[in-house]
Amino acid sequence: MRKYNPLPSAALLCSSACVQCTLVHCFTLRNGGAGSYYPVMLLPYALLLFVADRGFLRRERTMQGLVLVNGGLCLAACLAAVFLGGVTDWMGGLWAVIFCAWLAAYAGRLAQSSPTLFELMLVTDLSLVTLALFTAYLSATGLSVSWCIPIAVGCASSILGTIVFRSGANLGPRSWMFLGTIFAGVLAAVWLLVSFVAAPAGEGLVTLWNWAVKAGQFLLDLLWKFLVFLASLFPAAESGKLPPPDVTQGMGQMDEQIQIDSSLPLILLIILAVGVLIVVFLLLRALGRIRLARVRAEKRPEAVRHRISLLTALRRLLAGWGQWVSRRMWLWKNRDTAMGLYFLLVQRSGPTPWHKLQGETPREFLGRLRDRAAGDPELIQALESLIPAVDQALFAPYTGEELFPKAAFVRRRLGTAVYRGMVRDAGSNLRLRLRGLSSARAQH
């Protein structure tokens, strides 16, 4: 199970709020723009929702409590948008309620579980497309590109959230500084694209849109002319006069109908309000039975680094050199014994292809060296006599160091014999390959 990381959730929520803010600007800039409070308040409102939900869910709660917390914040945000500026008509107020309620519901979900990679990629693509289209709109209307600041922040936030989600690591102080630098760099790159690249691209999109509109108008004009031509083929209808209606007959009935219709909307409104209150009450009562486990970001224990002093490092270095010298001296002192000769052969064969393998016994190692010395009968005989001597020196009770009479001969001849065997094997392999190539050519 993937550990919960709050940063991708907060970045996703912030990007969604930036997209909503840009959509409000698209519909209100033509009429002078929205107020100074709404829709910019959607960004801090989304982050406030996430922080409040994270703090609220640090203990085990009910779904009813979470709905009441987010519902209260949503109601406060809607009232502030209405009274502090930004909502000019009932349609704008309806969209403000929808945006605030959607962010409240989304924040409640993201505070409990991390988003998926698909959600992050989808919001990133949506932010980039919104940025391109909104820049085209600003280019067409001649407005300043400073209106693109919210959607630029949304693009940078979504990209940063995707990076953190893909890394899968919890953040420390240095990681926060590094991510802050990355966020500033991405935001600067997006702003440069908006200022120098997206504006010409937006003008190109506007040109394509104008061409599409002209083509549509041309097709509609042709269709209208065709309909007029079809209408001219039918004969004209005969003109006639209808008798005037009797107005005085239904005056009484109309007055009664108007009185009934004036009271009907009020009755329906009262019934609808009572029904909504009953549904909300029943829904909150049902949500009170759902328990929510507390959510806490799991911190991965950081590796503890111990910095040693210079004197301790020098001591360790000198101790390593001393062990290397003492090992060399022991091998030189015992080079003529069976045990010393064995360890000397192991030391010399370390960087070579015939080195001692992991889990290989001394008898197996010396037997492999004996096989590599094919073509030197004296060396093979000396190694065969060395094998039991090494077994006795390593595994039999200690009876004192005994010299191996052929130790100098083995040291002198083994390396040359092994290299000679390697050359002989390489030559035989080369001859086999040449024979295979010649036979293949002969068959063709």
Coordinates of C-alpha atoms in Angstrom, one line a residue:
M1 CA 0.0 0.0 0.0
R2 CA 1.3 3.4 -1.0
K3 CA 2.0 5.8 1.9
Y4 CA -0.1 9.0 2.0
N5 CA 1.7 12.1 0.9
P6 CA -0.4 15.3 1.4
L7 CA 1.5 17.4 -1.2
P8 CA 0.1 15.9 -4.4
S9 CA -3.4 16.2 -2.9
A10 CA -2.9 19.9 -2.1
A11 CA -1.4 20.5 -5.5
L12 CA -4.3 18.9 -7.2
L13 CA -6.8 20.9 -5.2
C14 CA -5.0 24.1 -5.9
S15 CA -4.8 23.4 -9.7
S16 CA -8.6 22.7 -9.7
A17 CA -9.2 26.0 -8.0
C18 CA -7.0 27.8 -10.5
V19 CA -8.9 26.3 -13.4
Q20 CA -12.2 27.4 -11.9
C21 CA -10.9 30.9 -11.3
T22 CA -9.8 31.1 -15.0
L23 CA -13.2 30.0 -16.1
V24 CA -14.9 32.7 -14.1
H25 CA -12.5 35.3 -15.7
C26 CA -13.4 34.0 -19.2
F27 CA -17.1 34.7 -18.7
T28 CA -16.7 38.0 -16.8
L29 CA -13.8 39.9 -18.5
R30 CA -16.0 41.0 -21.4
N31 CA -18.3 42.8 -18.9
G32 CA -15.5 44.5 -17.0
G33 CA -14.4 41.5 -14.9
A34 CA -15.3 40.1 -11.6
G35 CA -14.6 41.8 -8.3
S36 CA -11.3 41.9 -6.4
Y37 CA -12.4 39.2 -4.0
Y38 CA -14.1 36.5 -6.1
P39 CA -12.9 34.4 -8.0
V40 CA -9.3 34.8 -6.6
M41 CA -10.6 33.7 -3.2
L42 CA -11.0 30.1 -4.6
L43 CA -7.3 29.5 -4.3
P44 CA -6.9 30.2 -0.5
Y45 CA -10.3 28.7 0.0
A46 CA -9.2 25.4 -1.5
L47 CA -6.0 25.3 0.6
L48 CA -8.0 26.3 3.8
L49 CA -10.4 23.4 3.1
F50 CA -7.5 21.0 2.8
V51 CA -5.8 22.2 6.0
A52 CA -9.0 22.1 7.9
D53 CA -9.9 18.6 6.8
R54 CA -6.4 17.3 7.6
G55 CA -6.6 18.8 11.0
F56 CA -10.1 17.5 11.6
L57 CA -9.2 13.9 10.5
R58 CA -6.2 13.6 12.9
R59 CA -8.7 11.7 15.1
E60 CA -11.4 9.3 14.2
R61 CA -14.5 11.2 13.0
T62 CA -17.8 10.6 11.4
M63 CA -18.9 11.5 7.9
Q64 CA -21.5 13.8 9.4
G65 CA -18.8 15.9 11.1
L66 CA -16.7 16.2 8.0
V67 CA -19.8 17.3 6.0
L68 CA -20.7 19.9 8.6
V69 CA -17.1 21.3 8.6
N70 CA -16.9 21.5 4.8
G71 CA -20.5 22.7 4.5
G72 CA -19.8 25.5 7.0
L73 CA -16.7 26.7 5.1
C74 CA -18.6 26.4 1.8
L75 CA -21.5 28.5 3.1
A76 CA -19.1 31.1 4.5
A77 CA -17.2 31.3 1.2
C78 CA -20.4 31.7 -0.8
L79 CA -21.7 34.5 1.5
A80 CA -18.4 36.3 1.3
A81 CA -18.4 36.1 -2.5
V82 CA -21.8 37.7 -2.5
F83 CA -21.3 40.4 0.0
L84 CA -17.6 41.2 -0.6
G85 CA -17.8 41.5 -4.4
G86 CA -17.4 39.3 -7.4
V87 CA -21.0 38.0 -7.9
T88 CA -23.1 40.4 -10.0
D89 CA -26.1 38.3 -11.0
W90 CA -27.9 35.1 -10.1
M91 CA -26.1 33.0 -12.7
G92 CA -22.7 34.1 -11.3
G93 CA -24.0 33.3 -7.8
L94 CA -25.1 29.8 -8.9
W95 CA -21.7 29.1 -10.4
A96 CA -20.0 30.3 -7.3
V97 CA -22.1 27.9 -5.2
I98 CA -21.3 25.0 -7.5
F99 CA -17.5 25.8 -7.5
C100 CA -17.3 26.2 -3.7
A101 CA -19.4 23.0 -3.1
W102 CA -17.3 21.0 -5.5
L103 CA -14.0 22.1 -3.9
A104 CA -15.4 21.3 -0.5
A105 CA -16.4 17.7 -1.5
Y106 CA -13.1 17.2 -3.4
A107 CA -11.0 18.4 -0.4
G108 CA -12.8 16.0 1.9
R109 CA -11.8 13.1 -0.4
L110 CA -8.2 14.2 -1.0
A111 CA -7.7 14.7 2.7
Q112 CA -8.4 11.0 3.3
S113 CA -6.6 9.3 0.3
S114 CA -3.9 10.3 -2.2
P115 CA -5.0 11.0 -5.8
T116 CA -4.2 8.6 -8.6
L117 CA -1.6 9.3 -11.3
F118 CA -4.4 9.5 -13.8
E119 CA -6.1 12.3 -11.9
L120 CA -2.8 14.3 -11.7
M121 CA -2.1 13.8 -15.4
L122 CA -5.7 14.8 -16.3
V123 CA -5.6 18.0 -14.2
T124 CA -2.2 18.8 -15.7
D125 CA -3.5 18.4 -19.2
L126 CA -6.7 20.4 -18.4
S127 CA -4.5 23.2 -16.9
L128 CA -2.3 23.4 -20.0
V129 CA -5.3 23.4 -22.4
T130 CA -7.0 26.1 -20.3
L131 CA -3.9 28.2 -20.3
A132 CA -3.6 28.0 -24.1
L133 CA -7.3 28.8 -24.7
F134 CA -7.4 31.6 -22.2
T135 CA -4.2 33.2 -23.7
A136 CA -5.9 33.1 -27.1
Y137 CA -8.9 34.8 -25.6
L138 CA -6.7 37.5 -24.1
S139 CA -4.9 38.0 -27.4
A140 CA -8.2 38.4 -29.2
T141 CA -9.6 40.9 -26.8
G142 CA -6.3 42.8 -26.3
L143 CA -6.3 42.3 -22.5
S144 CA -3.2 42.0 -20.4
V145 CA -1.6 38.6 -19.9
S146 CA -1.5 39.3 -16.1
W147 CA -4.9 37.6 -16.0
C148 CA -3.1 34.3 -16.7
I149 CA -1.3 34.3 -13.3
P150 CA -3.9 32.0 -11.6
I151 CA -3.8 29.4 -14.4
A152 CA 0.0 29.6 -14.6
V153 CA 0.1 28.9 -10.8
G154 CA -2.3 26.0 -11.4
C155 CA 0.0 24.5 -14.2
A156 CA 3.1 24.8 -12.0
S157 CA 1.2 23.2 -9.0
S158 CA -0.1 20.2 -11.1
I159 CA 3.4 19.6 -12.5
L160 CA 4.9 19.8 -9.1
G161 CA 2.3 17.4 -7.6
T162 CA 3.0 14.9 -10.4
I163 CA 6.7 15.0 -9.7
V164 CA 6.3 14.4 -6.0
F165 CA 3.8 11.6 -6.6
R166 CA 6.1 9.8 -9.1
S167 CA 9.1 10.1 -6.7
G168 CA 7.0 8.6 -3.8
A169 CA 9.3 10.0 -1.1
N170 CA 8.3 11.9 2.0
L171 CA 9.7 15.4 2.4
G172 CA 12.3 16.8 4.8
P173 CA 13.4 20.4 5.2
R174 CA 15.9 20.1 2.3
S175 CA 13.3 18.5 0.1
W176 CA 10.9 21.3 0.8
M177 CA 13.6 23.9 -0.2
F178 CA 14.3 21.9 -3.4
L179 CA 10.7 21.6 -4.3
G180 CA 10.2 25.3 -3.7
T181 CA 13.0 26.0 -6.1
I182 CA 11.5 23.7 -8.7
F183 CA 8.0 25.3 -8.3
A184 CA 9.5 28.8 -8.8
G185 CA 11.4 27.5 -11.9
V186 CA 8.3 25.9 -13.4
L187 CA 6.2 28.9 -12.7
A188 CA 8.8 31.2 -14.4
A189 CA 9.0 28.8 -17.4
V190 CA 5.2 28.8 -17.8
W191 CA 5.1 32.6 -17.5
L192 CA 7.8 33.0 -20.2
L193 CA 5.8 30.7 -22.4
V194 CA 2.7 32.8 -21.8
S195 CA 4.5 36.0 -22.5
F196 CA 6.5 35.1 -25.6
V197 CA 5.2 31.9 -27.1
A198 CA 1.5 31.5 -26.2
A199 CA 0.4 34.9 -27.4
P200 CA 1.4 34.4 -31.1
A201 CA -0.1 30.9 -30.8
G202 CA -3.3 32.4 -29.4
E203 CA -3.5 34.8 -32.3
G204 CA -3.2 31.9 -34.6
L205 CA -6.1 30.1 -32.9
V206 CA -8.1 33.3 -33.2
T207 CA -7.4 33.4 -36.9
L208 CA -8.5 29.8 -37.3
W209 CA -11.7 30.5 -35.3
N210 CA -12.5 33.5 -37.5
W211 CA -12.1 31.4 -40.6
A212 CA -14.3 28.7 -39.2
V213 CA -17.0 31.3 -38.4
K214 CA -16.9 32.7 -41.9
A215 CA -17.2 29.2 -43.4
G216 CA -20.2 28.5 -41.2
Q217 CA -21.9 31.7 -42.2
F218 CA -21.3 31.0 -45.8
L219 CA -22.9 27.5 -45.5
L220 CA -25.8 28.9 -43.5
D221 CA -26.4 31.6 -46.2
L222 CA -26.4 28.9 -48.9
L223 CA -28.9 26.9 -46.9
W224 CA -31.2 29.9 -46.4
K225 CA -31.2 30.7 -50.1
F226 CA -32.0 27.0 -50.9
L227 CA -35.0 27.1 -48.4
V228 CA -36.2 30.4 -50.0
F229 CA -36.0 28.8 -53.4
L230 CA -38.1 25.8 -52.2
A231 CA -40.7 28.1 -50.7
S232 CA -41.1 30.0 -54.0
L233 CA -42.2 26.8 -55.7
F234 CA -45.4 26.5 -53.7
P235 CA -48.5 28.7 -54.5
A236 CA -49.3 31.6 -52.2
A237 CA -52.2 31.1 -49.7
E238 CA -55.4 33.0 -50.2
S239 CA -55.8 35.9 -47.9
G240 CA -58.8 36.0 -45.6
K241 CA -60.1 37.8 -42.6
L242 CA -61.0 36.1 -39.3
P243 CA -63.9 37.4 -37.2
P244 CA -62.7 39.4 -34.2
P245 CA -62.8 37.5 -30.9
D246 CA -65.3 38.4 -28.3
V247 CA -63.2 39.9 -25.5
T248 CA -65.9 40.6 -23.0
Q249 CA -67.0 37.0 -22.7
G250 CA -63.9 35.7 -20.8
M251 CA -62.9 38.6 -18.6
G252 CA -64.4 37.1 -15.4
Q253 CA -62.7 33.8 -16.0
M254 CA -59.3 35.4 -16.6
D255 CA -59.5 37.4 -13.4
E256 CA -60.1 34.2 -11.4
Q257 CA -57.3 32.4 -13.1
I258 CA -54.8 35.2 -12.4
Q259 CA -55.7 35.2 -8.7
I260 CA -55.1 31.4 -8.5
D261 CA -51.8 31.6 -10.5
S262 CA -50.4 34.3 -8.2
S263 CA -50.6 32.1 -5.1
L264 CA -49.4 28.9 -6.7
P265 CA -45.6 29.7 -7.0
L266 CA -45.5 30.6 -3.3
I267 CA -47.1 27.3 -2.3
L268 CA -44.7 25.3 -4.5
L269 CA -41.7 27.2 -3.1
I270 CA -42.8 26.4 0.5
I271 CA -43.3 22.7 -0.3
L272 CA -39.9 22.6 -2.1
A273 CA -38.1 24.2 0.9
V274 CA -39.7 21.8 3.4
G275 CA -38.7 18.8 1.2
V276 CA -35.1 20.0 0.9
L277 CA -34.8 20.5 4.7
I278 CA -36.2 17.0 5.3
V279 CA -33.8 15.4 2.7
V280 CA -30.8 17.3 4.3
F281 CA -31.8 16.2 7.8
L282 CA -32.1 12.5 6.7
L283 CA -28.8 12.6 4.8
L284 CA -26.9 14.1 7.8
R285 CA -28.5 11.5 10.1
A286 CA -27.4 8.7 7.8
L287 CA -23.9 10.1 7.5
G288 CA -23.6 10.2 11.3
R289 CA -23.4 6.4 11.3
I290 CA -20.3 6.3 8.9
R291 CA -17.0 6.4 10.8
L292 CA -13.8 7.8 9.3
A293 CA -10.5 6.6 10.5
R294 CA -7.9 9.2 11.3
V295 CA -5.4 10.1 8.6
R296 CA -1.8 10.7 9.4
A297 CA 1.1 11.0 7.0
E298 CA 3.6 8.3 7.8
K299 CA 7.1 9.7 8.1
R300 CA 10.0 7.5 6.8
P301 CA 12.9 7.4 9.3
E302 CA 15.8 9.4 7.8
A303 CA 19.2 7.8 7.7
V304 CA 21.4 9.0 10.6
R305 CA 24.8 10.1 9.4
H306 CA 27.7 10.2 11.9
R307 CA 30.6 12.4 10.9
I308 CA 33.9 11.2 12.3
S309 CA 36.8 13.4 13.1
L310 CA 40.0 13.8 11.1
L311 CA 42.0 12.1 13.8
T312 CA 39.7 9.0 13.8
A313 CA 39.8 8.8 10.0
L314 CA 43.6 8.9 10.1
R315 CA 43.7 6.2 12.7
R316 CA 41.4 3.9 10.6
L317 CA 43.6 4.5 7.6
L318 CA 46.8 3.6 9.4
A319 CA 45.1 0.6 10.9
G320 CA 44.1 -0.6 7.4
W321 CA 47.6 -0.1 6.1
G322 CA 49.0 -2.0 9.1
Q323 CA 46.7 -5.0 8.5
W324 CA 47.8 -5.1 4.8
V325 CA 51.5 -5.0 5.8
S326 CA 51.0 -7.7 8.4
R327 CA 49.1 -9.9 6.0
R328 CA 51.8 -9.6 3.4
M329 CA 54.5 -10.4 5.9
W330 CA 52.7 -13.5 7.1
L331 CA 52.3 -14.7 3.5
W332 CA 56.0 -14.1 2.8
K333 CA 57.0 -15.8 6.1
N334 CA 54.9 -18.9 5.5
R335 CA 55.2 -19.1 1.7
D336 CA 56.9 -22.5 1.9
T337 CA 54.3 -24.1 4.1
A338 CA 51.1 -25.8 2.7
M339 CA 48.8 -23.3 4.4
G340 CA 50.9 -20.3 3.4
L341 CA 51.2 -21.5 -0.2
Y342 CA 47.4 -22.0 -0.4
F343 CA 46.6 -18.5 0.9
L344 CA 49.3 -17.1 -1.4
L345 CA 47.7 -18.8 -4.4
V346 CA 44.3 -17.4 -3.4
Q347 CA 45.7 -13.9 -3.1
R348 CA 47.5 -14.0 -6.4
S349 CA 44.5 -15.4 -8.3
G350 CA 42.1 -12.8 -6.9
P351 CA 42.2 -10.4 -9.9
T352 CA 42.5 -13.2 -12.5
P353 CA 39.7 -15.3 -14.2
W354 CA 40.7 -18.4 -12.2
H355 CA 40.1 -16.7 -8.8
K356 CA 38.6 -18.7 -5.9
L357 CA 34.8 -18.8 -6.3
Q358 CA 32.3 -18.1 -3.5
G359 CA 31.5 -21.3 -1.5
E360 CA 34.4 -23.2 -3.2
T361 CA 36.4 -25.6 -0.9
P362 CA 40.2 -25.6 -0.9
R363 CA 40.3 -29.0 -2.6
E364 CA 37.9 -27.8 -5.4
F365 CA 40.0 -24.6 -5.9
L366 CA 43.3 -26.4 -6.1
G367 CA 41.7 -29.1 -8.4
R368 CA 40.6 -26.4 -10.8
L369 CA 44.1 -24.9 -10.9
R370 CA 45.4 -28.4 -11.5
D371 CA 43.1 -28.8 -14.5
R372 CA 44.2 -25.4 -15.9
A373 CA 47.9 -26.6 -15.7
A374 CA 47.3 -29.3 -18.4
G375 CA 50.5 -29.9 -20.4
D376 CA 52.9 -29.6 -17.4
P377 CA 53.1 -33.0 -15.8
E378 CA 55.5 -31.9 -13.0
L379 CA 53.2 -29.1 -11.9
I380 CA 50.1 -31.4 -12.0
Q381 CA 52.0 -33.8 -9.7
A382 CA 53.0 -31.0 -7.4
L383 CA 49.4 -29.7 -7.1
E384 CA 48.1 -33.3 -6.5
S385 CA 50.5 -33.6 -3.6
L386 CA 49.6 -30.1 -2.3
I387 CA 45.8 -30.9 -2.0
P388 CA 46.1 -33.4 0.9
A389 CA 48.8 -31.3 2.6
V390 CA 46.4 -28.3 2.6
D391 CA 43.5 -30.4 3.9
Q392 CA 45.7 -31.6 6.7
A393 CA 47.0 -28.1 7.5
L394 CA 43.5 -26.5 7.6
F395 CA 41.3 -29.2 9.1
A396 CA 43.5 -31.6 11.0
P397 CA 44.6 -30.8 14.6
Y398 CA 47.6 -28.4 14.7
T399 CA 50.9 -30.3 14.9
G400 CA 53.2 -27.5 13.9
E401 CA 54.1 -25.9 10.6
E402 CA 55.7 -28.3 8.1
L403 CA 57.4 -27.1 4.9
F404 CA 56.1 -28.1 1.6
P405 CA 59.1 -29.2 -0.5
K406 CA 57.7 -28.1 -3.9
A407 CA 56.3 -24.7 -2.8
A408 CA 58.9 -22.7 -4.7
F409 CA 58.3 -24.8 -7.8
V410 CA 54.5 -24.2 -7.6
R411 CA 54.9 -20.5 -7.2
R412 CA 57.3 -20.2 -10.1
R413 CA 55.5 -22.5 -12.6
L414 CA 51.8 -22.1 -11.9
G415 CA 51.2 -18.6 -13.4
T416 CA 53.0 -19.5 -16.6
A417 CA 51.1 -22.8 -17.0
V418 CA 47.7 -21.2 -16.4
Y419 CA 48.3 -18.4 -18.9
R420 CA 49.6 -21.0 -21.4
G421 CA 46.4 -23.0 -20.9
M422 CA 44.3 -19.9 -21.5
V423 CA 46.1 -19.2 -24.8
R424 CA 45.7 -22.9 -25.8
D425 CA 42.0 -22.8 -25.1
A426 CA 41.6 -19.5 -27.0
G427 CA 43.4 -21.0 -30.0
S428 CA 41.3 -24.2 -30.0
N429 CA 38.1 -22.1 -29.8
L430 CA 39.3 -19.9 -32.7
R431 CA 40.0 -23.0 -34.8
L432 CA 36.6 -24.4 -34.1
R433 CA 34.9 -21.2 -35.2
L434 CA 37.0 -21.1 -38.4
R435 CA 36.1 -24.6 -39.2
G436 CA 32.4 -23.8 -38.6
L437 CA 32.6 -20.8 -41.0
S438 CA 34.4 -22.8 -43.7
S439 CA 31.8 -25.7 -43.5
A440 CA 29.0 -23.1 -43.7
R441 CA 30.5 -21.6 -46.8
A442 CA 31.0 -25.0 -48.4
Q443 CA 27.4 -25.9 -47.8
H444 CA 26.3 -22.6 -49.6

